[in-house]
Every structure is written in C-alpha cells, then in structure tokens.
Short mmCIF file of C-alpha atoms and ligand atoms in Angstrom, two decimals:
data_model
loop_
_atom_site.label_atom_id
_atom_site.label_comp_id
_atom_site.label_asym_id
_atom_site.label_seq_id
_atom_site.Cartn_x
_atom_site.Cartn_y
_atom_site.Cartn_z
CA MET A 195 -109.92 191.86 80.72
CA GLU A 196 -107.41 190.44 81.47
CA ARG A 197 -105.40 189.44 84.86
CA THR A 198 -101.66 190.37 85.32
CA THR A 199 -100.01 187.49 85.02
CA LYS A 200 -96.85 187.35 88.02
CA THR A 201 -94.54 184.05 87.51
CA ILE A 202 -92.64 183.70 89.94
CA ALA A 203 -89.77 180.74 90.35
CA ILE A 204 -89.17 178.82 93.81
CA ALA A 205 -85.14 178.18 93.75
CA ASN A 206 -82.61 176.59 96.11
CA GLN A 207 -80.18 174.52 95.11
CA LYS A 208 -79.44 173.30 98.03
CA GLY A 209 -82.31 170.12 98.65
CA GLY A 210 -84.88 169.78 101.45
CA VAL A 211 -84.88 173.09 102.06
CA GLY A 212 -88.66 173.33 101.65
CA LYS A 213 -89.22 174.18 98.61
CA THR A 214 -91.94 171.76 97.63
CA THR A 215 -93.70 172.07 100.28
CA THR A 216 -93.88 175.51 99.99
CA VAL A 217 -94.57 175.40 96.50
CA VAL A 218 -97.69 173.19 97.29
CA ASN A 219 -99.40 175.56 99.96
CA LEU A 220 -98.50 179.02 98.82
CA ALA A 221 -100.27 177.84 95.13
CA ALA A 222 -103.19 175.75 97.58
CA ALA A 223 -103.03 179.21 99.92
CA LEU A 224 -103.67 182.25 97.21
CA ALA A 225 -106.05 179.15 95.62
CA ALA A 226 -107.97 179.47 98.71
CA ARG A 227 -108.33 183.44 98.50
CA HIS A 228 -109.79 182.99 94.60
CA ARG A 229 -106.58 183.68 92.73
CA SER A 230 -105.48 181.85 89.79
CA VAL A 231 -102.43 179.10 90.48
CA LEU A 232 -100.81 177.59 87.90
CA VAL A 233 -98.00 174.64 89.72
CA VAL A 234 -95.23 174.18 87.25
CA ASP A 235 -93.10 170.75 88.64
CA LEU A 236 -89.79 171.11 87.07
CA ASP A 237 -88.24 168.13 89.34
CA PRO A 238 -88.01 164.95 88.08
CA GLN A 239 -89.06 164.23 92.42
CA ALA A 240 -92.15 165.71 90.38
CA HIS A 241 -92.74 165.95 94.43
CA ALA A 242 -94.71 169.18 93.81
CA THR A 243 -97.40 166.73 91.38
CA LEU A 244 -97.88 164.36 94.04
CA GLY A 245 -98.73 166.72 97.08
CA LEU A 246 -101.19 167.76 95.07
CA GLY A 247 -102.63 164.66 94.25
CA LEU A 248 -102.37 164.24 91.26
CA GLU A 249 -100.04 161.25 89.33
CA LYS A 250 -97.63 160.58 87.55
CA GLN A 251 -98.16 160.09 83.91
CA ALA A 252 -96.44 159.52 80.69
CA GLY A 253 -96.67 162.29 78.36
CA VAL A 254 -98.07 164.90 81.18
CA SER A 255 -95.47 167.09 81.35
CA MET A 256 -93.70 170.54 81.35
CA TYR A 257 -91.17 167.26 79.15
CA ALA A 258 -93.01 166.33 77.60
CA VAL A 259 -93.98 169.94 75.77
CA LEU A 260 -90.10 170.68 75.82
CA ALA A 261 -88.54 167.82 74.24
CA GLY A 262 -91.98 166.68 72.96
CA GLY A 263 -92.73 169.86 71.36
CA ARG A 264 -96.68 168.78 72.75
CA ASP A 265 -99.16 171.67 72.62
CA ILE A 266 -97.99 173.71 76.08
CA ALA A 267 -102.10 174.04 76.84
CA ASP A 268 -103.20 170.03 76.79
CA VAL A 269 -101.06 169.66 80.01
CA ILE A 270 -102.19 171.65 82.23
CA GLN A 271 -104.44 169.75 84.64
CA PRO A 272 -106.83 170.83 87.28
CA THR A 273 -106.59 169.65 91.32
CA LYS A 274 -109.30 168.83 92.77
CA TRP A 275 -109.22 172.38 94.65
CA ASN A 276 -109.98 175.81 93.14
CA ASN A 277 -108.42 177.72 91.37
CA LEU A 278 -105.47 175.17 91.85
CA ASN A 279 -104.66 173.73 87.92
CA VAL A 280 -100.16 171.83 87.79
CA ILE A 281 -97.73 170.40 85.08
CA PRO A 282 -97.18 167.81 86.95
CA SER A 283 -93.87 166.46 85.80
CA GLU A 284 -92.33 162.37 85.00
CA VAL A 285 -88.84 161.08 85.38
CA ASP A 286 -87.86 161.70 81.83
CA LEU A 287 -86.87 165.38 83.66
CA ALA A 288 -83.71 163.98 84.43
CA GLY A 289 -82.89 162.94 81.98
CA ALA A 290 -82.68 166.08 80.18
CA GLU A 291 -80.31 168.18 82.12
CA LEU A 292 -78.11 166.18 79.39
CA GLU A 293 -80.67 166.52 76.09
CA PHE A 294 -80.98 170.16 76.73
CA GLY A 295 -77.64 171.30 77.72
CA ALA A 296 -77.56 170.74 73.53
CA ARG A 297 -80.40 173.35 72.22
CA PRO A 298 -79.21 176.41 71.04
CA ASP A 299 -83.16 177.43 72.82
CA ARG A 300 -82.34 176.49 75.67
CA LEU A 301 -82.32 179.05 78.71
CA GLU A 302 -85.22 181.34 76.91
CA MET A 303 -86.94 177.21 76.50
CA ILE A 304 -89.62 177.38 79.63
CA ARG A 305 -89.57 181.08 79.01
CA ASN A 306 -90.82 180.27 75.11
CA ALA A 307 -92.77 177.52 76.40
CA LEU A 308 -94.71 178.99 79.43
CA ALA A 309 -95.76 182.27 76.94
CA PRO A 310 -99.34 181.79 76.20
CA VAL A 311 -99.86 180.31 79.05
CA LYS A 312 -99.02 184.01 80.55
CA GLU A 313 -100.33 185.46 77.05
CA SER A 314 -104.38 183.38 77.71
CA GLY A 315 -104.42 186.20 80.94
CA ALA A 316 -105.46 182.65 83.03
CA PHE A 317 -103.76 182.85 85.59
CA ASP A 318 -102.64 185.04 88.16
CA TYR A 319 -99.89 183.77 89.76
CA ILE A 320 -97.56 180.75 87.71
CA LEU A 321 -95.11 179.51 90.86
CA LEU A 322 -91.93 177.45 89.36
CA ASP A 323 -90.93 174.23 91.86
CA CYS A 324 -87.46 174.28 91.18
CA PRO A 325 -85.24 170.79 90.50
CA PRO A 326 -82.74 171.17 93.56
CA SER A 327 -79.60 172.34 91.13
CA LEU A 328 -77.19 175.25 88.91
CA GLY A 329 -79.11 173.40 85.70
CA ILE A 330 -80.22 174.09 83.05
CA VAL A 331 -83.73 173.12 84.20
CA MET A 332 -82.76 175.99 86.87
CA THR A 333 -81.30 178.38 84.92
CA ALA A 334 -84.23 178.37 81.98
CA ALA A 335 -86.83 178.59 85.23
CA LEU A 336 -84.58 181.51 86.30
CA VAL A 337 -84.83 183.31 82.53
CA ALA A 338 -88.25 182.33 82.45
CA THR A 339 -89.65 184.62 86.18
CA ASP A 340 -90.10 188.23 87.34
CA GLY A 341 -89.35 186.59 90.81
CA VAL A 342 -87.45 184.26 92.71
CA LEU A 343 -88.70 182.91 96.01
CA ILE A 344 -86.11 181.65 98.29
CA PRO A 345 -86.78 179.29 100.59
CA ILE A 346 -83.78 178.86 102.87
CA GLN A 347 -83.90 177.07 106.43
CA ALA A 348 -82.12 178.77 109.75
CA GLU A 349 -78.81 176.95 109.91
CA PHE A 350 -75.25 176.79 109.71
CA LEU A 351 -73.99 177.77 106.29
CA ALA A 352 -77.68 179.80 105.10
CA MET A 353 -75.50 183.40 103.94
CA ASP A 354 -73.14 180.33 102.06
CA GLY A 355 -76.10 178.63 100.10
CA LEU A 356 -77.48 182.33 99.68
CA ALA A 357 -75.51 183.40 97.92
CA LEU A 358 -74.97 180.50 95.54
CA ILE A 359 -78.19 181.22 94.40
CA THR A 360 -78.11 184.86 94.25
CA GLY A 361 -74.79 184.18 91.81
CA SER A 362 -76.61 183.07 89.82
CA ILE A 363 -79.70 185.55 89.85
CA ASP A 364 -77.00 187.24 89.70
CA ARG A 365 -75.98 185.77 86.24
CA VAL A 366 -79.22 185.73 85.14
CA ARG A 367 -79.85 189.66 85.56
CA ARG A 368 -77.20 190.29 83.09
CA GLY A 369 -77.91 188.05 80.71
CA PRO A 370 -82.11 186.66 79.41
CA ASN A 371 -83.42 187.98 81.68
CA PRO A 372 -82.21 191.78 82.66
CA ALA A 373 -85.66 192.67 84.92
CA LEU A 374 -85.55 189.27 87.28
CA GLU A 375 -86.21 190.00 90.37
CA LEU A 376 -85.36 188.77 93.57
CA ASN A 377 -88.30 188.04 95.07
CA GLY A 378 -87.66 187.53 98.99
CA ILE A 379 -86.57 185.75 101.55
CA VAL A 380 -88.60 182.78 103.63
CA PHE A 381 -87.77 180.48 106.61
CA THR A 382 -89.42 177.75 106.47
CA MET A 383 -89.47 174.40 108.78
CA VAL A 384 -87.87 176.93 111.80
CA ASN A 385 -87.04 175.26 115.31
CA PHE A 386 -87.80 178.53 117.48
CA VAL A 387 -86.00 177.13 120.39
CA ALA A 388 -82.58 177.11 119.21
CA LYS A 389 -80.50 179.70 119.07
CA LEU A 390 -78.62 179.54 115.96
CA THR A 391 -81.84 179.64 114.59
CA HIS A 392 -81.93 183.55 116.13
CA ASP A 393 -78.79 183.85 114.75
CA VAL A 394 -78.53 183.03 111.69
CA MET A 395 -82.12 184.84 110.90
CA ALA A 396 -80.32 188.62 111.89
CA GLU A 397 -77.56 187.57 110.09
CA VAL A 398 -80.26 187.57 106.92
CA ARG A 399 -82.10 189.73 107.77
CA GLY A 400 -78.80 192.55 108.32
CA HIS A 401 -77.51 191.02 104.74
CA PHE A 402 -80.85 191.17 102.78
CA GLY A 403 -82.94 193.56 104.92
CA ASP A 404 -87.23 193.47 103.34
CA ARG A 405 -86.76 190.59 101.02
CA VAL A 406 -86.33 188.53 103.46
CA TYR A 407 -90.17 188.04 104.44
CA GLU A 408 -91.08 188.90 107.46
CA THR A 409 -93.34 185.15 108.16
CA LEU A 410 -91.87 182.28 109.52
CA ILE A 411 -92.81 178.45 108.40
CA PRO A 412 -92.20 176.13 111.85
CA ARG A 413 -91.60 173.03 111.59
CA ASN A 414 -95.09 170.94 111.90
CA VAL A 415 -94.92 167.14 111.52
CA ARG A 416 -98.12 167.94 109.69
CA VAL A 417 -96.97 169.98 107.10
CA SER A 418 -95.05 166.60 105.55
CA GLU A 419 -97.77 164.43 106.48
CA ALA A 420 -99.89 166.52 103.94
CA MET A 421 -97.44 166.28 101.60
CA SER A 422 -97.03 162.10 101.54
CA MET A 423 -100.75 162.02 101.44
CA GLY A 424 -101.21 164.26 98.72
CA THR A 425 -103.19 167.37 100.24
CA PRO A 426 -100.82 170.12 101.12
CA VAL A 427 -101.57 171.31 104.59
CA VAL A 428 -103.95 174.81 103.87
CA TYR A 429 -107.31 172.04 102.55
CA LEU A 430 -106.24 168.53 105.04
CA ASP A 431 -105.40 171.03 108.56
CA PRO A 432 -106.64 174.10 107.99
CA ARG A 433 -105.99 175.04 111.62
CA SER A 434 -102.70 173.97 112.38
CA LYS A 435 -99.42 175.93 112.61
CA GLY A 436 -98.48 175.14 109.49
CA SER A 437 -101.17 176.01 107.42
CA GLU A 438 -101.69 178.90 109.64
CA ALA A 439 -97.91 179.51 108.83
CA TYR A 440 -98.40 179.01 104.93
CA LYS A 441 -102.28 181.06 104.56
CA ALA A 442 -100.21 184.14 106.37
CA PHE A 443 -97.70 183.76 103.99
CA ALA A 444 -99.35 184.21 100.94
CA TRP A 445 -101.16 186.91 102.24
CA GLU A 446 -97.87 188.68 103.02
CA PHE A 447 -96.63 186.92 99.11
CA MET A 448 -99.91 188.76 97.17
CA ALA A 449 -99.99 192.09 99.62
CA LYS A 450 -95.52 191.88 97.71
CA ASN A 451 -97.29 190.36 94.37
CA PRO A 452 -100.69 192.76 93.33
CA THR A 453 -101.22 190.65 90.67
CA ARG A 454 -103.87 193.27 88.50
CA PHE A 455 -106.42 193.07 85.44
CA SER A 456 -105.41 195.82 82.89
CA ALA A 457 -108.33 197.01 82.63
CA PRO A 458 -107.90 201.37 82.39
CA LYS A 459 -108.14 203.03 85.29
CA GLN A 460 -110.94 204.93 86.39
CA THR A 461 -110.33 208.86 86.12
CA PRO A 462 -110.48 210.58 87.82
CA PRO A 463 -109.45 208.21 90.95
CA PRO A 464 -112.23 207.17 93.67
CA ALA A 465 -111.52 210.02 96.57
CA ALA A 466 -111.26 207.25 98.64
CA ALA A 467 -109.88 203.56 97.37
CA PRO A 468 -110.22 201.24 100.19
CA HIS A 469 -109.31 198.08 98.64
CA GLU A 470 -106.04 199.24 97.63
CA ASP A 471 -104.40 197.61 99.60
CA LYS A 472 -105.89 194.69 100.35
CA PRO A 473 -105.02 191.23 98.25
CA ASP A 474 -108.72 190.15 99.90
CA GLU A 475 -111.27 192.81 98.22
CA ALA A 476 -108.82 193.43 94.61
CA GLN A 477 -109.55 190.46 93.05
CA ARG A 478 -112.81 189.70 93.93
CA ASP A 479 -115.28 190.16 90.79
CA HIS A 480 -113.18 186.16 89.23
CA THR A 481 -113.78 184.67 91.97
CA VAL A 482 -115.52 181.49 91.04
CA ALA A 483 -117.24 180.97 93.75
CA SER A 484 -117.45 182.43 97.71
CA VAL A 485 -116.10 180.96 99.76
CA GLY A 486 -115.62 181.07 104.22
CA ALA A 487 -112.56 182.71 104.20
CA ASP A 488 -110.25 180.06 106.07
CA ALA A 489 -112.07 177.11 104.06
CA PRO A 490 -110.92 174.92 100.85
CA ALA A 491 -111.20 176.92 97.28
CA ASP A 492 -114.28 173.98 96.76
CA ALA A 493 -114.98 170.31 98.09
CA PRO A 494 -112.93 168.03 96.97
CA VAL A 495 -115.65 166.33 93.56
CA ALA A 496 -113.88 162.71 94.31
P1 LIG B 626 -87.36 170.41 99.06
O1 LIG B 626 -87.68 170.08 97.76
O2 LIG B 626 -86.66 171.54 99.58
O3 LIG B 626 -86.05 169.55 98.35
P2 LIG B 626 -89.46 169.86 100.80
O4 LIG B 626 -90.76 170.41 100.28
O5 LIG B 626 -89.70 168.32 99.50
O6 LIG B 626 -87.76 170.02 100.22
O7 LIG B 626 -89.12 169.22 102.17
C1 LIG B 626 -88.07 168.75 102.53
C2 LIG B 626 -88.73 167.87 103.88
O8 LIG B 626 -89.06 168.47 104.74
C3 LIG B 626 -90.30 167.13 103.64
O9 LIG B 626 -89.49 166.08 103.48
C4 LIG B 626 -91.21 167.66 103.25
O10 LIG B 626 -91.89 166.95 103.40
C5 LIG B 626 -89.73 167.82 105.17
N1 LIG B 626 -90.85 169.73 104.88
C6 LIG B 626 -91.02 170.47 104.63
N2 LIG B 626 -91.62 171.68 105.15
C7 LIG B 626 -91.91 171.06 106.45
C8 LIG B 626 -91.96 171.56 107.65
N3 LIG B 626 -92.88 172.98 107.70
N4 LIG B 626 -92.49 171.34 108.76
C9 LIG B 626 -92.71 169.79 108.25
N5 LIG B 626 -91.90 169.00 108.11
C10 LIG B 626 -91.51 170.50 106.30
MG1 LIG B 627 -88.64 169.64 96.25
#
C-alpha cells in the first residue's frame, strides 16, 4: 500500500513572522501523531535545521541536490524523533538566488528534485520552510507544492503583506502550477490583550473566511527557548501554552489535509465509517510505535 504525500510550503515574504517555528512544531506534532514527515529547509539561515536539533553540514542540503547534482535520497536526515526527517540547509543557499536565476529549469527545479521522494510514498507530509523573500527559491517552492500555509502576525499592515504573498500564489497558479492552493493562514505570536489583534484578525477572517485556521498560536517564551535548544516545544515542554497550541493546530491541519492510502476503496462501503474524520485513527497501520497521546513519538536515541 502506498501513501499519498501532501506537500505544503510555509511561506511569507516577511521575516520573523513564525514560519520556521510553525514548520518545526507542526512537523513535530504531526510526527508525534504517527505521520511520517519530511521538513525541507530552504532558508540559508538554516533555523529549521537547527531547531530540529541538526547541525549544518557542507554538502548535505537541498542546495547540494539542486546545484551539485547530489541524490536527494542521500540528503534526507533522520532527527532524534520518530517519523521526523529533514533536508537541511547550508549557507550556500544564500548565493542561490543569483546562481539559480540563470537556470532554464529554475521554476521546476525543486519540484523535479522532490518528485522521486513524493513518488516513493515514504512521507505523509513534506513541509517546505521558505526564505523570507519573493525570490527564485520561494517561487520554485510554490511550483513544487500542493498548498501554501501562510503564518502571519495580527498587526498593522497584515493585509498588505498578505496581498503580496497571495499575488505571488496567483501568478504561480496562472503559470507553472495551476493546482496550487492557498492552504490557509495561521496567526502566530498572538497577543490576546491588544485590541489591534482582534481588529486585524476580524479583517483577515472577513477577507479569507474559512481559509483562516481556527487555532491561534499565542506568544509564549517556551516556544522561542525550545527553538534555541534544538528541540521542538511539543517535545521539550508538552504542557506549555505554545505546545498545546501547535498540537491543536496539527489536528486542524490533519483534518484539513488528510493523507490517505491509495488502496482501492472497499465496496460496498462499510455501514458506518467511524474513523473517517478522525486523523488520529485513520492511519494506525503504518505507525512505528504506539505512544501516549501527548508524548513525543519516541525517546531521543541519544
Ligand atoms: P520566520 O521563520 O518567519 O523568520 P521564526 O519562526 O524564526 O520566523 O520566528 C521569529 C522569532 O520569533 C524567533 O526568534 C522565534 O523564536 C520567535 N517566535 C516564533 N513564534 C513564537 C511564539 N509563538 N512565541 C514566542 N516567540 C516566538
Ligand atoms: Mg524562518
């Protein structure tokens, strides 16, 4: 049986909005729910790589695949946690905008590189952590993906920032990736006491409706501490507000983005399909180990 792989780019041309934090903790929460996840770090700053407890390593990156012709299978790194893998970044990706700009396949390069990984059926989700610019790497990521998840902060000019990124999505949809979807918008670092927060959230919801995720990620110091310690907060401090929020977000994300085995459907369908809408129950048959609902997928392998 094969798994269908959903590829989602986490993008916003603005830096510091919580893209990388969302990638790391969504990935960790999905992995803890027995989903097989690959994070692709496309930002030369390599914060996702570091946040998942890996070191930067020359030649082990998407850059090495795109520019150096390395086999993508050789750069997929396991993390300390079950079901959670990463293609790291390295500084060379910083020069990539210039270098890649001249390539005839610059728009399709990431899609082509990821094709064998998608086809292998090894992952439920591939999450692409995009650099904070509307350049070649981010555009190529939009071409390579099924959907775009936009983390934003509920602050002044949020709608203007959204117009820029949704404009990019529209251009890619009219061109190389007609199937590209706006997967959703998620509010990060929410400050619940500020009135502006609620005004901005209402405005964004008014415009984007149910494409805005219900789950709000609060500002929580444990989230940033965890990143600097190379451990996702959902593993480091499962009971913290930030962890609870990212776990709730992962549930909402799974419900919105189910991945299903491509086995033939049963006919006739069972009288009741009680597990149909419960992501947690849906794919038990490929779990590696059964763990407590809120526990990390596995203890670190030291
Ligand atoms: P981006 O990838 O969009 O540049 P990051 O995910 O790196 O943004 O986040 C920017 C900064 O904000 C980082 O220092 C990070 O630790 C911090 N941060 C992100 N989310 C939260 C949160 N929910 N609570 C507190 N700090 C956060
Ligand atoms: Mg980032």
